[in-house]
Amino acid sequence: MSDSRTKHQKDVPEQAPEAQQRRTEMRVRPTGPIVPSSNVSGHALMCVIAIMSFLACLTLGGVSMVRATAQSWQSQISREITIQIKPDDNLDMEKALADARDLALTFSGTTDGKIVDRAATARLLEPWLGEGLDLDELPVPRLVIITIDESNPPDFAAMRKALTEIIPQAFLDDHRTWVDRLVAMANTTAMIGTGVLTLVFSAMVLTVVFATRGALSGNRHIVEVLHFVGAEAGFVASEFQKHFLRISLKGAGAGGLLAALFFALAGFWQSRTLATPETDQATALFGTFTIGYGGYLGIAAIIVVIAILTTVTARLTVTRTIYEIDLIRSDPGRTDLYQS
């Protein structure tokens, strides 16, 4: 018996050490991720996060744009005052305009003065009275625009009194009423925009939380298997946390990138179509379609917040699932309660 075994061993050729090592390496199976890298629920969650991120970033950019436009309007109006001189038979209009400008520039806080000439006045009235307007035939007031220092404005009451004494036909308009109305409108618009942003962000938070929980419910069996074979709760939670962090970063990054691209393309279109009726109306209503560095930093902040929110939700959900599994193992009577 021993002779036949020895003969059989002699008949089997000896394998070289390199061949044995190669066979050993081939036997090692590649390890896959514990959590599936891509499944239906993961793709759905990524799409939901991308959509909500896009809406939140779009709302944030719109609010920033409206605020910047309102501040620009307010600054432009409060930077100038207007002296209006009504025509009179005994009044030398050109001399009165020059005297009003010179008098206004004597006050501290004024920086420049400009007389609106006849051609410019006719252009201002052209939309209402048509072309070829003869100012000598109509009692059209003439204007002097005075630029003031916003940080140190002049004494408007004293200027108004001095103008009335020298030129009775002159009327000083400091645009205070318009500035107050514009400030009120800007504050109201900013409050409405902030409210809309809060609602969109709240909806985004709820959607991301429930979508993350829904995606995790489809992978509950993975949590159960890992926990039953002895994996610690922290390890399982960290694996799911990494998985959903990648999903949230991809979805939020895609939504934020689309929003930033939208504002960049809108700004490019506006710069290429200047002096057209469509662009003029859009600029008058919304200002320039640029959100600046602050807007883009806000978009980046929203992406980070969504990623953190999704990751924390995934970790808490996995931890709670493991806690429920332990309770069921310790008391099988609670199975129906926690499965529901």
mmCIF file with all atom_site columns, N, CA and C in Angstrom, residues 24 27 91 124 128 163 221:
data_model
loop_
_atom_site.group_PDB
_atom_site.id
_atom_site.type_symbol
_atom_site.label_atom_id
_atom_site.label_alt_id
_atom_site.label_comp_id
_atom_site.label_asym_id
_atom_site.label_entity_id
_atom_site.label_seq_id
_atom_site.pdbx_PDB_ins_code
_atom_site.Cartn_x
_atom_site.Cartn_y
_atom_site.Cartn_z
_atom_site.occupancy
_atom_site.B_iso_or_equiv
_atom_site.pdbx_formal_charge
_atom_site.auth_seq_id
_atom_site.auth_comp_id
_atom_site.auth_asym_id
_atom_site.auth_atom_id
_atom_site.pdbx_PDB_model_num
ATOM 1  N N  . THR A 1 24  ? -2.073  30.512  -5.609  1.00 0.00 ? 24  THR A N  1
ATOM 2  C CA . THR A 1 24  ? -2.559  31.049  -4.329  1.00 0.00 ? 24  THR A CA 1
ATOM 3  C C  . THR A 1 24  ? -3.144  32.439  -4.511  1.00 0.00 ? 24  THR A C  1
ATOM 4  N N  . ARG A 1 27  ? -6.609  32.398  -6.082  1.00 0.00 ? 27  ARG A N  1
ATOM 5  C CA . ARG A 1 27  ? -7.690  31.935  -5.239  1.00 0.00 ? 27  ARG A CA 1
ATOM 6  C C  . ARG A 1 27  ? -8.313  33.061  -4.421  1.00 0.00 ? 27  ARG A C  1
ATOM 7  N N  . LEU A 1 91  ? -38.168 135.340 -16.947 1.00 0.00 ? 91  LEU A N  1
ATOM 8  C CA . LEU A 1 91  ? -37.035 134.564 -16.443 1.00 0.00 ? 91  LEU A CA 1
ATOM 9  C C  . LEU A 1 91  ? -36.112 134.168 -17.581 1.00 0.00 ? 91  LEU A C  1
ATOM 10 N N  . LEU A 1 124 ? -35.850 113.190 -22.902 1.00 0.00 ? 124 LEU A N  1
ATOM 11 C CA . LEU A 1 124 ? -36.587 112.690 -21.751 1.00 0.00 ? 124 LEU A CA 1
ATOM 12 C C  . LEU A 1 124 ? -38.096 112.703 -22.000 1.00 0.00 ? 124 LEU A C  1
ATOM 13 N N  . TRP A 1 128 ? -43.303 110.409 -24.398 1.00 0.00 ? 128 TRP A N  1
ATOM 14 C CA . TRP A 1 128 ? -44.676 110.872 -24.158 1.00 0.00 ? 128 TRP A CA 1
ATOM 15 C C  . TRP A 1 128 ? -45.156 111.889 -25.205 1.00 0.00 ? 128 TRP A C  1
ATOM 16 N N  . LEU A 1 163 ? -32.385 128.782 -2.523  1.00 0.00 ? 163 LEU A N  1
ATOM 17 C CA . LEU A 1 163 ? -32.832 128.746 -3.911  1.00 0.00 ? 163 LEU A CA 1
ATOM 18 C C  . LEU A 1 163 ? -34.143 129.508 -4.093  1.00 0.00 ? 163 LEU A C  1
ATOM 19 N N  . HIS A 1 221 ? -31.602 44.805  5.126   1.00 0.00 ? 221 HIS A N  1
ATOM 20 C CA . HIS A 1 221 ? -31.103 43.434  5.253   1.00 0.00 ? 221 HIS A CA 1
ATOM 21 C C  . HIS A 1 221 ? -29.583 43.400  5.358   1.00 0.00 ? 221 HIS A C  1
#
